[in-house]
Amino acid sequence: MAELAALEDPKTRKVNEKHGDDHGVNLSKLRALAKRLKTQQELARHLWATGDTAARLLALLICRPKAFERDELNVMLREARTPKVRDWLVNYVVKKNPHSEELRLTWFADSDPVVASAGWALTTERVAKKPEVLDLSRLLDVIEAEMKDAPERLQWAMNHCLAQIGIEHPEHRTRAIDIGERLEVLKEYPTSPGCTSPFAPIWITEMVRRQQDR
């Protein structure tokens, strides 16, 4: 904790706080510290228990993803306070855990939009890697009915899923693009030069073009 405190930088904190993350540790330096510590599951649990955001991010880098029980991960997601911690928890730990499918189904139907967005993030991964466990037409039905009025974080997760369906599954591509065009979610989102717009029709079209150019 003292070492993490020494890495704290006010400018980094100011940037992070704009995204809802309350820490000031440069992530490259955090990763370097994690690389030195290597995998330490018990230390990871102690770091998580502090409640400190930088400590929790470090914990997620040095933990053993398969060592967590389902209920433990469920509690961790619900007590994670910041977007970066939630994203790393889902992507670095839950996706590698044997209980990920059970958690996906539980979180997907949760009334808390932040928890539900984690379920959608796991579902988006299934769209690309394990579509056989999904009903893609039904997913598109839900997106079509609910995405427009969903809270921001959940809306982003649903939009990512919509784009992934359109990119990965040609048989659903026309419908996915049509849903995106009608709902206009993130259509006006400012996009930096050289980056792909998160507006699903543009995102789908660009990624499919890149796949065809390979």
Short mmCIF file of C-alpha atoms in Angstrom, two decimals:
data_model
loop_
_atom_site.label_atom_id
_atom_site.label_comp_id
_atom_site.label_asym_id
_atom_site.label_seq_id
_atom_site.Cartn_x
_atom_site.Cartn_y
_atom_site.Cartn_z
CA MET A 1 0.00 0.00 0.00
CA ALA A 2 2.92 2.34 0.72
CA GLU A 3 4.38 1.58 -2.69
CA LEU A 4 1.05 2.27 -4.38
CA ALA A 5 0.76 5.54 -2.46
CA ALA A 6 4.21 6.55 -3.71
CA LEU A 7 3.03 6.00 -7.30
CA GLU A 8 0.08 8.34 -6.85
CA ASP A 9 0.16 11.26 -9.30
CA PRO A 10 -2.34 14.17 -9.05
CA LYS A 11 -2.45 14.70 -12.83
CA THR A 12 -3.20 11.03 -13.44
CA ARG A 13 -5.92 11.13 -10.79
CA LYS A 14 -7.50 14.14 -12.44
CA VAL A 15 -7.69 12.34 -15.79
CA ASN A 16 -8.99 9.13 -14.20
CA GLU A 17 -11.67 10.95 -12.22
CA LYS A 18 -13.21 12.18 -15.48
CA HIS A 19 -13.95 8.51 -16.21
CA GLY A 20 -15.21 7.74 -12.72
CA ASP A 21 -12.00 6.12 -11.46
CA ASP A 22 -10.75 7.43 -8.11
CA HIS A 23 -7.03 6.66 -8.26
CA GLY A 24 -3.90 8.36 -9.53
CA VAL A 25 -1.58 5.47 -10.37
CA ASN A 26 -0.26 5.21 -13.91
CA LEU A 27 -1.42 1.84 -15.23
CA SER A 28 1.93 1.02 -16.85
CA LYS A 29 3.61 1.44 -13.46
CA LEU A 30 0.85 -0.62 -11.85
CA ARG A 31 1.44 -3.43 -14.35
CA ALA A 32 5.20 -3.26 -13.73
CA LEU A 33 4.57 -3.69 -10.00
CA ALA A 34 2.27 -6.64 -10.70
CA LYS A 35 4.91 -8.24 -12.92
CA ARG A 36 7.43 -8.02 -10.08
CA LEU A 37 4.99 -9.46 -7.53
CA LYS A 38 3.83 -12.26 -9.86
CA THR A 39 0.82 -14.41 -8.91
CA GLN A 40 -0.07 -14.20 -5.22
CA GLN A 41 -3.66 -15.16 -4.52
CA GLU A 42 -3.72 -14.41 -0.80
CA LEU A 43 -2.06 -11.03 -1.27
CA ALA A 44 -4.62 -10.31 -3.98
CA ARG A 45 -7.45 -11.03 -1.54
CA HIS A 46 -5.90 -8.74 1.09
CA LEU A 47 -5.43 -5.96 -1.45
CA TRP A 48 -9.04 -6.29 -2.59
CA ALA A 49 -10.27 -6.11 1.00
CA THR A 50 -8.71 -2.66 1.46
CA GLY A 51 -11.37 -1.15 -0.80
CA ASP A 52 -8.72 1.08 -2.39
CA THR A 53 -9.14 1.32 -6.17
CA ALA A 54 -5.44 1.10 -7.09
CA ALA A 55 -5.02 -1.82 -4.68
CA ARG A 56 -7.98 -3.61 -6.22
CA LEU A 57 -6.61 -3.13 -9.73
CA LEU A 58 -3.29 -4.58 -8.58
CA ALA A 59 -5.15 -7.47 -6.94
CA LEU A 60 -6.83 -8.31 -10.24
CA LEU A 61 -3.43 -8.44 -11.96
CA ILE A 62 -1.76 -10.78 -9.45
CA CYS A 63 -4.67 -13.06 -8.54
CA ARG A 64 -5.34 -16.58 -9.77
CA PRO A 65 -8.65 -16.21 -11.70
CA LYS A 66 -9.68 -19.84 -11.37
CA ALA A 67 -9.25 -19.78 -7.58
CA PHE A 68 -12.34 -17.67 -6.88
CA GLU A 69 -15.69 -19.21 -6.01
CA ARG A 70 -18.83 -18.11 -7.82
CA ASP A 71 -20.37 -16.32 -4.82
CA GLU A 72 -17.07 -14.58 -4.10
CA LEU A 73 -16.97 -13.10 -7.61
CA ASN A 74 -20.62 -12.10 -7.36
CA VAL A 75 -19.89 -10.12 -4.20
CA MET A 76 -16.75 -8.60 -5.71
CA LEU A 77 -18.64 -7.25 -8.72
CA ARG A 78 -21.36 -5.74 -6.54
CA GLU A 79 -18.87 -4.03 -4.24
CA ALA A 80 -16.59 -2.80 -7.04
CA ARG A 81 -17.09 0.97 -7.03
CA THR A 82 -15.40 2.15 -10.23
CA PRO A 83 -15.67 1.34 -13.96
CA LYS A 84 -12.02 0.27 -14.35
CA VAL A 85 -12.22 -2.18 -11.45
CA ARG A 86 -15.44 -3.69 -12.82
CA ASP A 87 -14.00 -3.97 -16.33
CA TRP A 88 -10.79 -5.64 -15.16
CA LEU A 89 -12.71 -7.96 -12.85
CA VAL A 90 -14.90 -9.17 -15.72
CA ASN A 91 -12.19 -9.32 -18.39
CA TYR A 92 -9.17 -10.52 -16.41
CA VAL A 93 -10.83 -12.75 -13.85
CA VAL A 94 -14.44 -13.76 -14.49
CA LYS A 95 -13.89 -14.68 -18.15
CA LYS A 96 -11.17 -17.13 -17.03
CA ASN A 97 -13.15 -18.56 -14.13
CA PRO A 98 -15.03 -21.88 -14.38
CA HIS A 99 -18.19 -20.21 -13.02
CA SER A 100 -18.31 -17.55 -15.74
CA GLU A 101 -21.36 -18.99 -17.51
CA GLU A 102 -23.38 -19.22 -14.29
CA LEU A 103 -22.42 -15.65 -13.45
CA ARG A 104 -23.27 -14.47 -16.97
CA LEU A 105 -26.79 -15.81 -16.66
CA THR A 106 -27.24 -14.42 -13.14
CA TRP A 107 -25.91 -10.97 -13.93
CA PHE A 108 -27.63 -10.68 -17.31
CA ALA A 109 -31.03 -10.69 -15.61
CA ASP A 110 -30.04 -8.48 -12.65
CA SER A 111 -32.11 -5.39 -11.87
CA ASP A 112 -28.96 -3.34 -11.22
CA PRO A 113 -27.89 -1.95 -14.63
CA VAL A 114 -24.21 -1.97 -13.64
CA VAL A 115 -24.39 -5.67 -12.74
CA ALA A 116 -26.46 -6.39 -15.84
CA SER A 117 -23.82 -4.70 -18.00
CA ALA A 118 -21.30 -7.26 -16.75
CA GLY A 119 -23.68 -10.01 -17.87
CA TRP A 120 -23.89 -8.37 -21.28
CA ALA A 121 -20.10 -8.09 -21.49
CA LEU A 122 -19.80 -11.83 -20.91
CA THR A 123 -22.56 -12.42 -23.46
CA THR A 124 -20.67 -10.36 -26.05
CA GLU A 125 -17.68 -12.64 -25.59
CA ARG A 126 -19.94 -15.65 -26.16
CA VAL A 127 -21.22 -14.07 -29.40
CA ALA A 128 -17.69 -14.32 -30.76
CA LYS A 129 -16.40 -17.50 -29.10
CA LYS A 130 -19.36 -19.68 -28.04
CA PRO A 131 -22.46 -18.58 -29.98
CA GLU A 132 -23.96 -22.05 -29.66
CA VAL A 133 -24.97 -21.25 -26.05
CA LEU A 134 -26.96 -18.20 -27.20
CA ASP A 135 -30.19 -17.45 -29.03
CA LEU A 136 -28.93 -14.58 -31.19
CA SER A 137 -32.38 -13.69 -32.56
CA ARG A 138 -33.72 -13.40 -29.02
CA LEU A 139 -30.73 -11.25 -28.03
CA LEU A 140 -31.49 -8.91 -30.91
CA ASP A 141 -35.13 -8.76 -29.76
CA VAL A 142 -34.02 -7.63 -26.30
CA ILE A 143 -31.56 -5.08 -27.70
CA GLU A 144 -34.21 -3.70 -30.05
CA ALA A 145 -36.73 -3.32 -27.21
CA GLU A 146 -34.49 -2.08 -24.39
CA MET A 147 -31.24 -0.48 -25.59
CA LYS A 148 -32.62 2.94 -26.51
CA ASP A 149 -33.75 3.72 -22.95
CA ALA A 150 -31.14 1.72 -21.01
CA PRO A 151 -28.87 3.51 -18.48
CA GLU A 152 -25.54 4.60 -19.99
CA ARG A 153 -23.25 1.77 -18.89
CA LEU A 154 -25.82 -0.91 -19.76
CA GLN A 155 -26.54 0.80 -23.06
CA TRP A 156 -22.85 0.69 -24.00
CA ALA A 157 -22.70 -3.03 -23.16
CA MET A 158 -25.82 -3.80 -25.20
CA ASN A 159 -24.52 -1.74 -28.11
CA HIS A 160 -21.23 -3.67 -28.05
CA CYS A 161 -23.18 -6.91 -28.17
CA LEU A 162 -25.25 -5.63 -31.10
CA ALA A 163 -22.11 -4.72 -33.02
CA GLN A 164 -20.47 -8.06 -32.22
CA ILE A 165 -23.46 -9.97 -33.54
CA GLY A 166 -23.35 -7.96 -36.75
CA ILE A 167 -19.61 -8.44 -37.14
CA GLU A 168 -19.41 -12.16 -36.36
CA HIS A 169 -22.67 -13.50 -37.79
CA PRO A 170 -23.47 -12.60 -41.43
CA GLU A 171 -26.95 -14.13 -41.18
CA HIS A 172 -27.88 -11.50 -38.56
CA ARG A 173 -25.87 -8.60 -40.00
CA THR A 174 -28.63 -6.84 -41.90
CA ARG A 175 -30.95 -6.87 -38.89
CA ALA A 176 -28.20 -5.72 -36.53
CA ILE A 177 -27.38 -2.75 -38.78
CA ASP A 178 -31.08 -1.94 -39.14
CA ILE A 179 -31.59 -1.92 -35.37
CA GLY A 180 -28.61 0.37 -34.95
CA GLU A 181 -29.84 2.76 -37.62
CA ARG A 182 -33.35 2.96 -36.16
CA LEU A 183 -32.32 3.36 -32.52
CA GLU A 184 -29.45 5.78 -33.33
CA VAL A 185 -27.67 4.91 -30.04
CA LEU A 186 -24.22 6.61 -29.93
CA LYS A 187 -24.74 7.97 -33.46
CA GLU A 188 -23.45 11.39 -32.41
CA TYR A 189 -20.71 10.11 -30.10
CA PRO A 190 -17.49 12.11 -30.73
CA THR A 191 -14.83 9.88 -32.27
CA SER A 192 -11.14 10.75 -32.45
CA PRO A 193 -9.41 10.68 -35.85
CA GLY A 194 -8.28 7.16 -36.72
CA CYS A 195 -10.76 5.55 -34.31
CA THR A 196 -13.91 3.64 -35.26
CA SER A 197 -17.24 5.12 -34.20
CA PRO A 198 -19.15 3.13 -31.56
CA PHE A 199 -22.34 3.68 -33.62
CA ALA A 200 -23.18 0.07 -34.45
CA PRO A 201 -23.82 0.38 -38.23
CA ILE A 202 -20.46 2.14 -38.77
CA TRP A 203 -18.66 -0.20 -36.35
CA ILE A 204 -20.03 -3.34 -38.02
CA THR A 205 -19.33 -2.13 -41.56
CA GLU A 206 -15.76 -1.09 -40.74
CA MET A 207 -14.84 -4.33 -38.92
CA VAL A 208 -16.32 -6.49 -41.68
CA ARG A 209 -14.33 -4.48 -44.26
CA ARG A 210 -11.13 -5.10 -42.29
CA GLN A 211 -11.86 -8.83 -42.10
CA GLN A 212 -12.38 -8.96 -45.86
CA ASP A 213 -9.14 -7.06 -46.51
CA ARG A 214 -7.02 -9.60 -44.63
#
